[in-house]
Short mmCIF file of C-alpha atoms and ligand atoms in Angstrom, two decimals:
data_model
loop_
_atom_site.label_atom_id
_atom_site.label_comp_id
_atom_site.label_asym_id
_atom_site.label_seq_id
_atom_site.Cartn_x
_atom_site.Cartn_y
_atom_site.Cartn_z
CA MET R 1 19.69 -10.92 2.73
CA SER R 2 18.52 -14.55 3.27
CA GLU R 3 17.16 -17.97 0.92
CA VAL R 4 12.98 -18.15 2.39
CA TYR R 5 11.84 -21.12 -0.01
CA LYS R 6 14.49 -23.10 -3.64
CA GLY R 7 15.05 -20.54 -4.86
CA ILE R 8 13.22 -17.35 -3.91
CA PHE R 9 15.37 -15.07 -1.64
CA LYS R 10 14.48 -11.77 0.64
CA VAL R 11 16.72 -8.34 1.38
CA GLU R 12 15.39 -6.02 3.28
CA ILE R 13 15.58 -2.04 2.35
CA PRO R 14 15.19 -0.47 5.44
CA LEU R 15 13.14 2.83 4.91
CA LYS R 16 14.38 5.49 7.53
CA GLY R 17 11.59 7.96 9.09
CA ASN R 18 9.37 5.70 8.41
CA PRO R 19 7.01 3.54 10.94
CA LEU R 20 7.21 0.94 8.20
CA LYS R 21 10.78 0.54 9.09
CA TYR R 22 12.15 -1.49 6.30
CA ILE R 23 10.72 -3.55 3.18
CA ASN R 24 10.48 -6.68 1.99
CA ILE R 25 12.41 -6.22 -1.85
CA TYR R 26 11.53 -10.46 -3.17
CA VAL R 27 13.87 -11.97 -6.22
CA ILE R 28 12.75 -15.74 -7.47
CA LYS R 29 16.00 -16.96 -9.67
CA SER R 30 15.99 -19.80 -11.69
CA GLU R 31 19.29 -20.24 -13.34
CA ASP R 32 20.21 -16.60 -15.44
CA GLU R 33 16.27 -15.05 -15.33
CA SER R 34 15.62 -12.88 -11.89
CA LEU R 35 12.46 -11.84 -11.25
CA ILE R 36 11.87 -8.71 -9.15
CA VAL R 37 9.19 -7.94 -6.97
CA ASP R 38 8.83 -4.25 -5.67
CA THR R 39 11.58 -1.48 -5.62
CA GLY R 40 12.06 1.27 -2.07
CA PHE R 41 12.02 4.74 -2.33
CA ASN R 42 13.35 6.73 -4.81
CA THR R 43 16.70 7.53 -2.63
CA GLU R 44 20.44 7.36 -3.64
CA GLU R 45 20.87 5.09 -0.70
CA ILE R 46 18.63 2.61 -1.33
CA LEU R 47 20.09 2.57 -4.11
CA GLU R 48 22.75 1.80 -3.73
CA LEU R 49 21.60 -1.01 -1.31
CA THR R 50 19.76 -2.49 -4.82
CA GLU R 51 23.48 -2.12 -6.97
CA ASP R 52 24.40 -4.06 -3.70
CA TYR R 53 21.48 -7.02 -3.74
CA MET R 54 20.88 -7.44 -7.59
CA LYS R 55 25.17 -7.86 -7.24
CA GLN R 56 25.07 -10.89 -5.20
CA LEU R 57 22.39 -12.15 -6.98
CA ASN R 58 23.54 -12.04 -10.46
CA ILE R 59 21.07 -10.09 -11.52
CA VAL R 60 21.25 -9.57 -15.08
CA PRO R 61 19.27 -6.93 -16.41
CA GLU R 62 18.45 -8.67 -20.07
CA LYS R 63 16.96 -11.26 -18.48
CA SER R 64 16.02 -10.29 -15.88
CA SER R 65 11.55 -8.76 -15.06
CA LEU R 66 9.93 -6.62 -12.81
CA TYR R 67 6.70 -7.19 -10.26
CA LEU R 68 5.48 -4.34 -8.63
CA THR R 69 2.47 -5.30 -7.05
CA HIS R 70 1.24 -2.10 -6.17
CA LEU R 71 1.60 1.83 -6.85
CA HIS R 72 2.76 3.29 -3.77
CA SER R 73 6.63 5.34 -3.54
CA ASP R 74 7.82 2.47 -2.02
CA HIS R 75 7.08 -0.25 -3.37
CA THR R 76 7.88 2.10 -7.05
CA GLY R 77 9.60 4.35 -6.46
CA LEU R 78 12.98 2.80 -7.87
CA VAL R 79 10.91 1.79 -11.23
CA ASN R 80 13.20 4.71 -13.58
CA TYR R 81 16.51 2.48 -12.33
CA PHE R 82 15.35 -0.96 -13.41
CA ASP R 83 13.38 0.87 -16.69
CA ASN R 84 16.90 2.41 -18.08
CA LEU R 85 18.45 -0.58 -17.35
CA GLY R 86 16.67 -2.22 -18.98
CA LEU R 87 14.93 -5.06 -17.30
CA LYS R 88 11.08 -5.53 -18.27
CA ILE R 89 8.52 -4.32 -15.54
CA TYR R 90 4.68 -5.31 -15.13
CA MET R 91 2.47 -3.49 -13.76
CA PRO R 92 -1.69 -4.02 -12.96
CA ASP R 93 -3.05 -1.00 -15.20
CA VAL R 94 -5.19 0.20 -13.33
CA ASP R 95 -1.74 1.28 -10.09
CA ALA R 96 0.56 2.00 -13.35
CA LYS R 97 -2.72 4.34 -14.99
CA LEU R 98 -2.31 6.11 -11.24
CA LEU R 99 1.13 5.92 -10.78
CA LYS R 100 1.98 7.67 -13.23
CA LEU R 101 -0.31 10.79 -12.55
CA PHE R 102 1.93 10.98 -9.17
CA ARG R 103 5.14 12.67 -11.63
CA GLU R 104 2.98 16.30 -11.92
CA ARG R 105 2.63 17.71 -8.90
CA TYR R 106 -0.14 20.26 -10.01
CA GLY R 107 -1.34 16.84 -11.43
CA GLU R 108 -4.78 15.16 -10.63
CA HIS R 109 -3.79 12.63 -8.06
CA TRP R 110 -1.58 15.37 -5.64
CA THR R 111 -4.13 17.53 -6.31
CA ASN R 112 -7.17 15.34 -5.10
CA ILE R 113 -5.29 14.28 -2.33
CA GLU R 114 -5.08 18.45 -1.29
CA LYS R 115 -8.97 18.24 -2.54
CA TYR R 116 -9.77 15.17 -0.20
CA GLY R 117 -7.12 17.07 2.47
CA TYR R 118 -9.69 19.92 2.73
CA MET R 119 -13.03 17.91 2.81
CA GLN R 120 -11.57 15.76 5.83
CA GLY R 121 -11.46 18.82 7.26
CA LEU R 122 -7.22 18.85 7.27
CA GLU R 123 -6.72 22.28 5.97
CA GLU R 124 -6.37 23.68 10.17
CA ASP R 125 -3.25 21.09 9.93
CA ASP R 126 -1.47 23.02 7.45
CA LEU R 127 -0.61 20.10 5.75
CA LYS R 128 2.55 20.20 2.22
CA ILE R 129 1.98 17.79 -0.69
CA GLU R 130 5.83 18.66 -0.32
CA ASP R 131 5.80 17.25 2.92
CA HIS R 132 3.63 13.88 1.22
CA PRO R 133 6.16 11.10 1.28
CA GLY R 134 4.69 9.39 -1.22
CA TYR R 135 5.45 12.64 -2.60
CA LYS R 136 8.38 11.85 -1.77
CA PHE R 137 9.95 9.91 -2.31
CA ARG R 138 8.24 9.21 -6.28
CA PRO R 139 9.16 7.26 -9.29
CA ARG R 140 10.34 11.06 -10.71
CA GLU R 141 10.29 10.41 -14.63
CA ASP R 142 7.95 8.21 -16.77
CA PHE R 143 8.42 4.10 -17.85
CA ASN R 144 7.51 1.44 -19.93
CA TYR R 145 5.77 -0.75 -18.46
CA ILE R 146 3.61 -4.32 -19.63
CA PRO R 147 -0.01 -4.28 -17.79
CA LYS R 148 -0.81 -7.40 -16.50
CA ASN R 149 -4.01 -7.97 -14.94
CA PRO R 150 -6.01 -10.32 -13.09
CA GLY R 151 -5.90 -13.41 -13.92
CA ASP R 152 -2.84 -13.29 -16.12
CA ILE R 153 0.01 -15.66 -15.66
CA LEU R 154 3.77 -15.24 -14.76
CA THR R 155 5.92 -18.09 -15.30
CA ILE R 156 9.86 -17.88 -14.08
CA GLY R 157 11.65 -21.52 -13.47
CA ASN R 158 8.96 -23.93 -12.00
CA PHE R 159 6.98 -21.06 -10.31
CA ASN R 160 3.43 -19.16 -12.17
CA PHE R 161 2.07 -17.52 -11.18
CA LYS R 162 -1.38 -16.39 -11.33
CA ILE R 163 -2.13 -12.78 -10.76
CA ILE R 164 -4.48 -11.63 -8.67
CA ASP R 165 -6.51 -9.00 -7.07
CA LEU R 166 -5.66 -7.91 -4.10
CA SER R 167 -7.42 -4.73 -4.31
CA GLY R 168 -7.77 -3.16 -0.96
CA HIS R 169 -4.76 -0.33 -0.43
CA THR R 170 -4.44 0.66 -3.51
CA PRO R 171 -7.13 0.53 -6.08
CA GLY R 172 -5.37 -1.42 -8.04
CA MET R 173 -2.92 -3.70 -6.10
CA ALA R 174 -2.23 -7.32 -7.44
CA GLY R 175 -0.63 -10.25 -5.33
CA LEU R 176 1.64 -13.48 -6.94
CA TYR R 177 0.48 -16.44 -7.00
CA ASP R 178 1.83 -19.88 -7.45
CA GLU R 179 -0.58 -22.66 -6.90
CA GLY R 180 0.91 -25.72 -6.61
CA LYS R 181 3.09 -24.20 -4.47
CA SER R 182 0.48 -22.24 -2.52
CA ILE R 183 3.21 -19.27 -2.92
CA LEU R 184 1.58 -15.73 -2.29
CA PHE R 185 3.49 -12.64 -2.65
CA CYS R 186 0.72 -10.70 -1.25
CA GLY R 187 1.98 -7.24 -1.31
CA ASP R 188 0.44 -4.51 1.22
CA HIS R 189 -2.34 -6.80 1.55
CA ILE R 190 -1.44 -8.70 4.36
CA LEU R 191 1.68 -7.72 7.20
CA GLY R 192 2.63 -8.32 10.72
CA GLU R 193 3.44 -6.77 13.35
CA ILE R 194 1.33 -3.13 11.78
CA THR R 195 -2.40 -3.77 10.09
CA PRO R 196 -1.63 -2.89 6.46
CA ASN R 197 -3.38 0.80 5.99
CA ILE R 198 -6.99 1.19 4.44
CA GLN R 199 -7.71 4.93 2.58
CA PHE R 200 -10.42 6.03 1.28
CA TRP R 201 -9.73 7.03 -2.49
CA GLY R 202 -12.71 8.73 -3.82
CA PHE R 203 -16.05 8.09 -4.16
CA ASP R 204 -14.65 7.23 -7.33
CA VAL R 205 -13.21 4.48 -5.88
CA GLY R 206 -15.80 3.65 -3.29
CA ASP R 207 -15.55 1.93 0.38
CA SER R 208 -11.85 0.39 0.29
CA LEU R 209 -12.71 -1.31 3.51
CA GLY R 210 -15.96 -3.58 2.08
CA THR R 211 -13.66 -4.62 -1.54
CA TYR R 212 -10.84 -5.16 1.11
CA PHE R 213 -12.71 -7.23 3.32
CA LYS R 214 -13.26 -9.21 0.68
CA ASN R 215 -9.93 -9.77 -0.59
CA LEU R 216 -8.89 -10.90 2.66
CA GLU R 217 -11.68 -13.72 2.83
CA LYS R 218 -10.46 -14.39 -0.72
CA VAL R 219 -7.54 -14.89 0.82
CA LYS R 220 -8.80 -17.15 3.44
CA ASP R 221 -9.76 -19.00 0.84
CA LEU R 222 -6.07 -20.52 -0.27
CA ASN R 223 -4.99 -21.14 2.41
CA ILE R 224 -1.75 -19.95 1.91
CA LYS R 225 1.35 -22.34 2.80
CA HIS R 226 4.16 -19.59 1.82
CA LEU R 227 3.52 -15.88 1.68
CA PHE R 228 5.48 -13.49 0.95
CA SER R 229 4.31 -10.07 3.12
CA SER R 230 5.99 -6.84 1.92
CA HIS R 231 6.54 -4.84 5.42
CA ARG R 232 7.99 -6.87 8.56
CA THR R 233 8.55 -10.30 9.46
CA ILE R 234 7.31 -13.40 7.61
CA ILE R 235 4.00 -14.28 8.62
CA GLU R 236 3.43 -19.01 10.28
CA ASP R 237 -0.48 -18.66 10.64
CA VAL R 238 -1.72 -16.67 8.07
CA ASN R 239 -5.37 -16.99 8.56
CA GLY R 240 -5.13 -16.83 11.82
CA ARG R 241 -3.50 -13.54 10.62
CA ILE R 242 -6.52 -12.71 8.88
CA ASP R 243 -8.79 -12.85 11.04
CA GLU R 244 -6.96 -10.75 13.43
CA LEU R 245 -7.05 -7.75 11.14
CA LEU R 246 -11.23 -8.92 10.55
CA GLU R 247 -11.87 -7.95 14.72
CA HIS R 248 -8.68 -5.61 14.14
CA HIS R 249 -10.78 -3.18 11.45
CA ASP R 250 -14.61 -4.39 13.96
CA HIS R 251 -12.94 -3.15 16.19
CA ARG R 252 -11.79 0.25 15.10
CA LEU R 253 -15.51 -0.04 13.11
CA ARG R 254 -17.14 0.14 16.77
CA GLU R 255 -14.53 2.83 18.15
CA THR R 256 -16.14 5.27 15.02
CA VAL R 257 -19.55 4.53 15.40
CA GLU R 258 -19.01 5.88 19.16
CA ALA R 259 -16.91 8.91 17.96
CA LEU R 260 -20.57 9.78 15.24
CA GLU R 261 -22.66 9.04 19.48
CA LYS R 262 -20.28 11.81 20.83
CA GLY R 263 -21.44 14.38 18.18
CA ALA R 264 -17.31 14.29 16.40
CA GLU R 265 -18.98 14.99 12.36
CA THR R 266 -15.76 15.72 10.04
CA VAL R 267 -13.87 13.12 8.58
CA ARG R 268 -10.98 15.14 11.48
CA ASP R 269 -12.58 15.12 14.35
CA VAL R 270 -13.31 11.00 14.24
CA THR R 271 -9.76 10.71 13.51
CA LYS R 272 -8.87 12.04 16.52
CA GLN R 273 -10.76 9.34 18.13
CA LEU R 274 -9.70 6.65 17.47
CA GLN R 275 -7.13 4.30 18.95
CA TRP R 276 -3.76 5.36 17.29
CA ASP R 277 -0.07 2.63 17.53
CA ILE R 278 1.71 5.72 17.19
CA SER R 279 3.89 7.01 20.43
CA ALA R 280 2.19 10.78 20.00
CA LYS R 281 0.40 11.54 22.49
CA ASN R 282 -2.70 13.77 20.32
CA TRP R 283 -3.63 14.92 17.05
CA ASP R 284 -1.15 18.30 17.34
CA GLU R 285 1.82 15.65 18.68
CA PHE R 286 1.02 13.62 15.56
CA PRO R 287 3.67 13.40 12.74
CA LYS R 288 2.31 15.44 9.61
CA SER R 289 3.81 13.39 6.99
CA GLN R 290 1.38 10.78 9.10
CA LYS R 291 -1.82 12.61 9.26
CA TRP R 292 -2.94 11.82 5.09
CA PHE R 293 -2.81 8.17 6.29
CA ALA R 294 -5.25 8.19 9.71
CA ALA R 295 -8.17 10.92 8.06
CA GLY R 296 -7.35 8.80 4.94
CA GLU R 297 -8.35 4.78 7.63
CA ALA R 298 -10.58 7.32 9.70
CA HIS R 299 -12.66 8.54 6.16
CA ALA R 300 -12.65 4.44 4.58
CA HIS R 301 -13.88 3.66 8.04
CA LEU R 302 -16.66 6.52 7.81
CA GLU R 303 -17.84 5.54 3.93
CA HIS R 304 -17.44 1.37 5.24
CA LEU R 305 -20.45 2.28 7.72
CA ARG R 306 -21.72 4.82 5.03
CA ALA R 307 -21.34 1.59 2.25
CA LYS R 308 -23.62 -0.36 5.57
CA GLY R 309 -25.97 2.36 5.81
CA VAL R 310 -25.36 3.08 9.75
CA CYS R 311 -23.82 7.19 7.83
CA ASN R 312 -24.74 9.88 5.94
CA TYR R 313 -22.68 12.62 4.85
CA ARG R 314 -23.28 16.11 4.51
CA TYR R 315 -21.86 19.69 2.85
CA ASN R 316 -20.77 22.04 5.18
CA ASP R 317 -18.58 24.68 3.19
CA GLY R 318 -16.96 21.80 1.18
CA VAL R 319 -16.39 19.56 4.02
CA LEU R 320 -17.64 16.23 4.99
CA HIS R 321 -19.62 15.95 7.88
CA TYR R 322 -20.91 12.13 9.11
CA LYS R 323 -24.07 11.42 11.26
CA LEU R 324 -25.76 8.20 11.71
CA THR R 325 -28.46 7.97 10.14
ZN1 ZN K 1 1.29 -0.17 0.15
#
């Protein structure tokens, strides 16, 4: 645990077996009030680590609240624990409503994930929802929350946070921005060392990569001095890192076009031709749980190119086939 700014503590919670390695949980303290940002996966081990840091930081449940940046299980897994303790829970509506669909195996959310997998051509990889980390470590019960949406204010002591829209990584991710102190809690919007995963969230959500780019430019305009990201180390040069992320996706978009030029048509075929920063030598060695994320990311790039008029798709037996226009 370390104090990363006067009154802001960072706790690193390990995410065993996951390429993210750990999640940074932040606690903002003002006298006996505390605001916790995100929770970690729903596991016994993380529950114990949570009890430890709560004790160390003297977190009084009745005087504390929890802010959830977005729906992913590494950020929300323990929401029921905090709800049962009586903390006020704040979350942007868009992601909270989606998260409430996580509980049911055959509910709308996981059925959609299977449907997208089929459309992407992943049928032959025989992936199981039961192996999906988002499913394994999800909150199991319903929870109470108070909607905090972009534009709303959340104050604790002399911190005055405005909720800002950082969608792209998920349909409703939102950060906490203190303009006077130039602080931003950005969830998974900007990470050091690794690049945030941008997924296909269905045709209703649309071009999530385009949304992500827009929200990267938005943060660049804020000239943030203290960026508190949810994974890996704290980034010093925020705008420099934003430029690197933009360049990374630019490169990946070029790779996607090249894959289409070489005749790849399905999302799965395109995914196999992209460069992945993972030790697996080929698609067969790719960890099954990571295939969802890789294909979803390739799909987001294809959909961004489609939004730009570069390619289009047709269905063949329920599987999407993309072609350059
Ligand atoms: Zn996330």
